[in-house]
Short mmCIF file of C-alpha atoms in Angstrom, two decimals:
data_model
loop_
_atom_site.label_atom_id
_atom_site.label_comp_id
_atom_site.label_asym_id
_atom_site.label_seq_id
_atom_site.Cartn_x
_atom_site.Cartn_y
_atom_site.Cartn_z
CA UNK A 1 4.13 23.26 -5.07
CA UNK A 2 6.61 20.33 -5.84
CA UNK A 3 5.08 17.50 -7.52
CA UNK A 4 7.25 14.16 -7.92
CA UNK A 5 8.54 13.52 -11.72
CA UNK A 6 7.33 9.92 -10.56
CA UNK A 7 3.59 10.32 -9.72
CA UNK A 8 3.10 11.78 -13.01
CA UNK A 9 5.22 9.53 -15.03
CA UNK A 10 4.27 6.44 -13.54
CA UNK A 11 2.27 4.95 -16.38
CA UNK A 12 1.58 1.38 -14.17
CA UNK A 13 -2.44 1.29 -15.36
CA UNK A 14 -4.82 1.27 -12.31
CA UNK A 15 -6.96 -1.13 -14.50
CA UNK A 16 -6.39 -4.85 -14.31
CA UNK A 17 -3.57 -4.79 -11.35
CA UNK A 18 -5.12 -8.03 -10.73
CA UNK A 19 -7.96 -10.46 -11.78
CA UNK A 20 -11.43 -9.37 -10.32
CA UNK A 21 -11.40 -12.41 -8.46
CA UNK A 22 -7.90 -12.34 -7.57
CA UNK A 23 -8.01 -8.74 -5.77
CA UNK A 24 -7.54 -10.03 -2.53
CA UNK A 25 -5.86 -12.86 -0.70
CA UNK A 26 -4.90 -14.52 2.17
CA UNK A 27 -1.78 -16.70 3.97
CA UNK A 28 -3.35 -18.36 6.79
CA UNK A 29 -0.67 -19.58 9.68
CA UNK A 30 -1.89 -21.75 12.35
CA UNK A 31 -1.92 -20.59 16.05
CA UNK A 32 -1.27 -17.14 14.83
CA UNK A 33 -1.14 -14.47 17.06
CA UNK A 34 -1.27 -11.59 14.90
CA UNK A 35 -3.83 -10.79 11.70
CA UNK A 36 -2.52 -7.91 9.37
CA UNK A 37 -4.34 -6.83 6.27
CA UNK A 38 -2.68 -4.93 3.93
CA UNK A 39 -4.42 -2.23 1.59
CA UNK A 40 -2.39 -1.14 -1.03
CA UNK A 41 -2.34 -1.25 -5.34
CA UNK A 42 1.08 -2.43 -7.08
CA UNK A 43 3.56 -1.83 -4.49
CA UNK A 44 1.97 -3.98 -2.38
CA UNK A 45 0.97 -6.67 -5.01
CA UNK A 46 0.48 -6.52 -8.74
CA UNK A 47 0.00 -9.44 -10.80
CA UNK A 48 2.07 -10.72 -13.92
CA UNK A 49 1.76 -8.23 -16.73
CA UNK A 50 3.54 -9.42 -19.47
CA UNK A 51 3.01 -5.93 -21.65
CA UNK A 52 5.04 -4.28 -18.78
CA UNK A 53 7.67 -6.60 -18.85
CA UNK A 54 6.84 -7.73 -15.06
CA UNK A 55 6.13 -11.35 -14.69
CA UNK A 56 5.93 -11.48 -10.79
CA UNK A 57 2.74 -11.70 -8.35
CA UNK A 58 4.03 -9.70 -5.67
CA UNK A 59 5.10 -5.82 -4.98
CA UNK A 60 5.91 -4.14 -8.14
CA UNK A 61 9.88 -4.18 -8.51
CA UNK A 62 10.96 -6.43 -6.30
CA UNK A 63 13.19 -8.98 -7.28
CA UNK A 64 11.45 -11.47 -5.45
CA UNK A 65 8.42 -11.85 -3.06
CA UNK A 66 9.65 -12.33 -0.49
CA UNK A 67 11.75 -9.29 -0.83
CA UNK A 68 8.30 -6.91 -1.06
CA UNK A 69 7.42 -4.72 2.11
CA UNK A 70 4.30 -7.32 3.05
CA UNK A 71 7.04 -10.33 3.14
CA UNK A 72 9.77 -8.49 4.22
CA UNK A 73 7.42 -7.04 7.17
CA UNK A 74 5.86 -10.46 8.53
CA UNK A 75 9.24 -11.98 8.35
CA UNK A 76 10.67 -8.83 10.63
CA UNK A 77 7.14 -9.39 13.06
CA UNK A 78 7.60 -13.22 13.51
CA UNK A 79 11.30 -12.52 14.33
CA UNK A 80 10.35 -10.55 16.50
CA UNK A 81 8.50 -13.04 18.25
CA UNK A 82 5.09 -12.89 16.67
CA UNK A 83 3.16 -15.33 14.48
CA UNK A 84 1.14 -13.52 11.55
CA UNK A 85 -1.63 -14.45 9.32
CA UNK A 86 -2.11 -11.70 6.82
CA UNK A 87 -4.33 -10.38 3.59
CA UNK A 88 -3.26 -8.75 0.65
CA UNK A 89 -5.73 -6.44 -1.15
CA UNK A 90 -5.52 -4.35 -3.94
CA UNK A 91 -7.23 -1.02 -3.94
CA UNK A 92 -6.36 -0.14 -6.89
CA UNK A 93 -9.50 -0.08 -8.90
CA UNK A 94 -10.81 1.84 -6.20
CA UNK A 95 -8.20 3.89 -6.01
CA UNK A 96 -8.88 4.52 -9.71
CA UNK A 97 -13.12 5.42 -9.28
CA UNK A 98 -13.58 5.77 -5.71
CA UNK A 99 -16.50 4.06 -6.13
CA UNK A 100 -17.43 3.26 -2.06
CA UNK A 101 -20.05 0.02 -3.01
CA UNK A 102 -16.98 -1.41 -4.38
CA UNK A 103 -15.84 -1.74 -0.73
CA UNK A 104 -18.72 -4.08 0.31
CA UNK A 105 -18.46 -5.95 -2.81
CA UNK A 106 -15.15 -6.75 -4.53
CA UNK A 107 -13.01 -6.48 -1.19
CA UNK A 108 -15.46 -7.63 0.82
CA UNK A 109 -13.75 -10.39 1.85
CA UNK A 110 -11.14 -8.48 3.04
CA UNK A 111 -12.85 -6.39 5.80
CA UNK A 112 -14.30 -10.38 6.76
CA UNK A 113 -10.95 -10.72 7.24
CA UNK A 114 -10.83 -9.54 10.69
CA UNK A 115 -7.60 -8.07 11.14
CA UNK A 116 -6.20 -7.08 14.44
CA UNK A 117 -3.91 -4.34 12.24
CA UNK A 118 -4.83 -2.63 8.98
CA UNK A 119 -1.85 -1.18 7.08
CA UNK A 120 -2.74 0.91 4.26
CA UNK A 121 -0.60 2.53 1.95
CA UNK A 122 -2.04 3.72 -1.18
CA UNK A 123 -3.23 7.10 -3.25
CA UNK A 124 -0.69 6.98 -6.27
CA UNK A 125 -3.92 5.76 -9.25
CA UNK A 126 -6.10 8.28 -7.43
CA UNK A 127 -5.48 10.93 -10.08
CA UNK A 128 -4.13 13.65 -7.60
CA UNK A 129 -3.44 16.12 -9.67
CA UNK A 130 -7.09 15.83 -10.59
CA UNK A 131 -9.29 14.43 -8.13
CA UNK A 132 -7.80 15.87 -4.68
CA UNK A 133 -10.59 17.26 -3.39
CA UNK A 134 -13.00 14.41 -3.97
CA UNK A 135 -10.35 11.81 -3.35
CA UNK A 136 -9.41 12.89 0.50
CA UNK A 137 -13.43 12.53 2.02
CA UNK A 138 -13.47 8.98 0.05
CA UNK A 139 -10.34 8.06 1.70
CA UNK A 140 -11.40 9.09 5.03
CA UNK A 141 -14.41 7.21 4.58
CA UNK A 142 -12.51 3.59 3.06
CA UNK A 143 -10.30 4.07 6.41
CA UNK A 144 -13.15 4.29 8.49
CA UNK A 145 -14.92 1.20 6.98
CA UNK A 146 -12.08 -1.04 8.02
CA UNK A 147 -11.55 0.34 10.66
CA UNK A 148 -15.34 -0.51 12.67
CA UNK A 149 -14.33 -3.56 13.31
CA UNK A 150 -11.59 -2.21 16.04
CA UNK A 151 -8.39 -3.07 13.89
CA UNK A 152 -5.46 -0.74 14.91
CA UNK A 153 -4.88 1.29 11.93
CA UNK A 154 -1.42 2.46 9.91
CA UNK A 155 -1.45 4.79 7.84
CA UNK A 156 0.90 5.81 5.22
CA UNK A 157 1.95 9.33 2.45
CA UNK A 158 2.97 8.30 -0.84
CA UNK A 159 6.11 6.66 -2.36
CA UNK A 160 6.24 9.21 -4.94
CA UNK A 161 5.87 12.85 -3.68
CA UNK A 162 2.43 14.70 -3.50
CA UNK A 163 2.53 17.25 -0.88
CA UNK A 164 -1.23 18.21 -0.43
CA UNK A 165 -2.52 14.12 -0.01
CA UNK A 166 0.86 13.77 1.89
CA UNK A 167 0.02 16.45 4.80
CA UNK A 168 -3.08 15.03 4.34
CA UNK A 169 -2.77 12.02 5.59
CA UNK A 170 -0.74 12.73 8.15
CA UNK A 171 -3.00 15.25 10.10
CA UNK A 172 -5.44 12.96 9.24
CA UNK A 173 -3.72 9.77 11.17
CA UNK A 174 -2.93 12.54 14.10
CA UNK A 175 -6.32 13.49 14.48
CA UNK A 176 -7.96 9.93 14.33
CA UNK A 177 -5.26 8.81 16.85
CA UNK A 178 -3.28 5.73 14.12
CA UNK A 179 -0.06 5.23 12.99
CA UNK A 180 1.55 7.12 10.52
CA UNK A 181 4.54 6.23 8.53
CA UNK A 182 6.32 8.51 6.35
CA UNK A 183 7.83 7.26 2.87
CA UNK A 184 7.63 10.45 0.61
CA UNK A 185 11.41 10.65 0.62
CA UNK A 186 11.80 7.66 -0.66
CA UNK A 187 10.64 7.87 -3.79
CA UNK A 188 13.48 10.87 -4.15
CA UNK A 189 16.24 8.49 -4.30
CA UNK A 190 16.93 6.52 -7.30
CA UNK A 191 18.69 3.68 -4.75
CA UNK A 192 15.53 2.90 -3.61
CA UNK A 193 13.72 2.17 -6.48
CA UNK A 194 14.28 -0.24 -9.52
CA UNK A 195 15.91 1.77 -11.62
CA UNK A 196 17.79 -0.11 -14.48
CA UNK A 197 15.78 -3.43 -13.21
CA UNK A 198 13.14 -2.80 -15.93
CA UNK A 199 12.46 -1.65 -19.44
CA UNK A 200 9.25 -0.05 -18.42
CA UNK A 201 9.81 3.42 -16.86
CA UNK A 202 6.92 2.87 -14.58
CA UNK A 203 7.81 -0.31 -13.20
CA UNK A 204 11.52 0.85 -12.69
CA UNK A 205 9.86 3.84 -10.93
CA UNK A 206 8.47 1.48 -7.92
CA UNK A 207 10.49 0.99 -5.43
CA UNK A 208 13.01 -1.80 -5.74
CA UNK A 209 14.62 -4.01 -2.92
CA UNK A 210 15.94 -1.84 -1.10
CA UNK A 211 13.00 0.27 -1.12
CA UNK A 212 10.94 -2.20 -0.20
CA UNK A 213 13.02 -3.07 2.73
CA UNK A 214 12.88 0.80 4.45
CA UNK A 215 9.11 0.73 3.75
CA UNK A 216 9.11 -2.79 5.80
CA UNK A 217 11.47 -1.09 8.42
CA UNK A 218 9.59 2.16 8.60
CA UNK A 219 6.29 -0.04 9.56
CA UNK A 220 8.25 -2.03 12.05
CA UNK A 221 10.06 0.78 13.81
CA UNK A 222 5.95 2.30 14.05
CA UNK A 223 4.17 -0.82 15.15
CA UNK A 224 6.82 -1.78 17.73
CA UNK A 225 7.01 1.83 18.98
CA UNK A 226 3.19 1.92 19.54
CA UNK A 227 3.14 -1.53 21.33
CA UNK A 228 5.38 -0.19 24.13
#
């Protein structure tokens, strides 16, 4: 079984991403036509952790934020002739316990959100290696939770390889009938990560522009395929 040098090396803590009260937000556009809400942990936003040497509020490793996959996606949806609102939430405390109150509490606001699509793309702080089996029913469970509401749903494997969540989620997202992106590959190729951006072997280890700009791509290519 091949398990990605990455997932076990990246030393990014699950703890503290972002403030408790900072764990999810929102960019509100007026007249839009299209709510997204993202569920991810640091590649889709981590806040400034000076100790890591990353001092942005945005995707982990990109140079810039609007050069993440969220940005980089609602720019590539509104050229495309769509106006988005969107809302960022990090998962990645629950990621960490899989502790399901937390759901109805912390990111709470989130699921008030109403989003017309929910992209989630998360699983690297669950602990794989460990806590596979108990991991995959609470992620099938989170996915179902914002999902009620009647939001399309994409799903998405890992950035850093993990073969048994990866298969995973993709029979899951075939059987449930929602998107699935892959990005496994990614994570194989040093071009699309930060590497040499950042002291911190972690940080370097997420992926960097140009990484963020397939993931953002890959999405695209998905959503606009399914809305034919």
């Amino acid at each position: 079984m091949k398990i990605s040098s990455d997932l076990i090396k990246n030393d990014v803590p699950a703890e503290g991403q972002l403030e408790e009260n900072d764990c999810v937000s929102f960019c509100f556009k007026n007249g839009a036509n299209l709510k997204i809400l993202f569920l991810g942990n640091s590649i889709t936003r981590h806040g400034k952790a000076e100790n890591l040497g990353w001092f942005g509020d945005w995707g982990m490793a990109a140079s810039e934020k609007q050069n993440d996959y969220v940005h980089r996606l609602v720019n590539l949806l509104e050229k495309d002739g769509k106006s988005v609102s969107y809302c960022v939430a990090n998962l990645s405390e629950w990621e960490r316990c899989g502790d399901m109150s937390l759901l109805k509490t912390r990111y709470a606001a989130a699921r008030g959100f109403c989003a017309d699509l929910i992209v989630i793309r998360l699983g690297e702080n669950a602990n794989l290696t460990v806590r596979l089996k108990e991991f995959k029913p609470q992620y099938a469970q989170m996915v179902k939770y914002f999902a009620e509401d009647g939001a399309k749903i994409l799903l998405t494997d890992l950035f850093w390889e993990y073969p048994p969540f990866d298969g995973f989620v993709k029979d899951f997202a075939e059987e449930k009938g929602y998107m699935f992106v892959k990005l496994h590959d990614l994570g194989r190729d040093d071009n699309m990560k930060a590497v040499g951006k950042f002291a911190h072997e972690g940080v370097a280890a997420h992926p960097g522009d140009e990484g963020m700009a397939e993931i953002a791509e890959r999405i695209f290519k998905a959503i606009t395929e399914c809305g034919k």
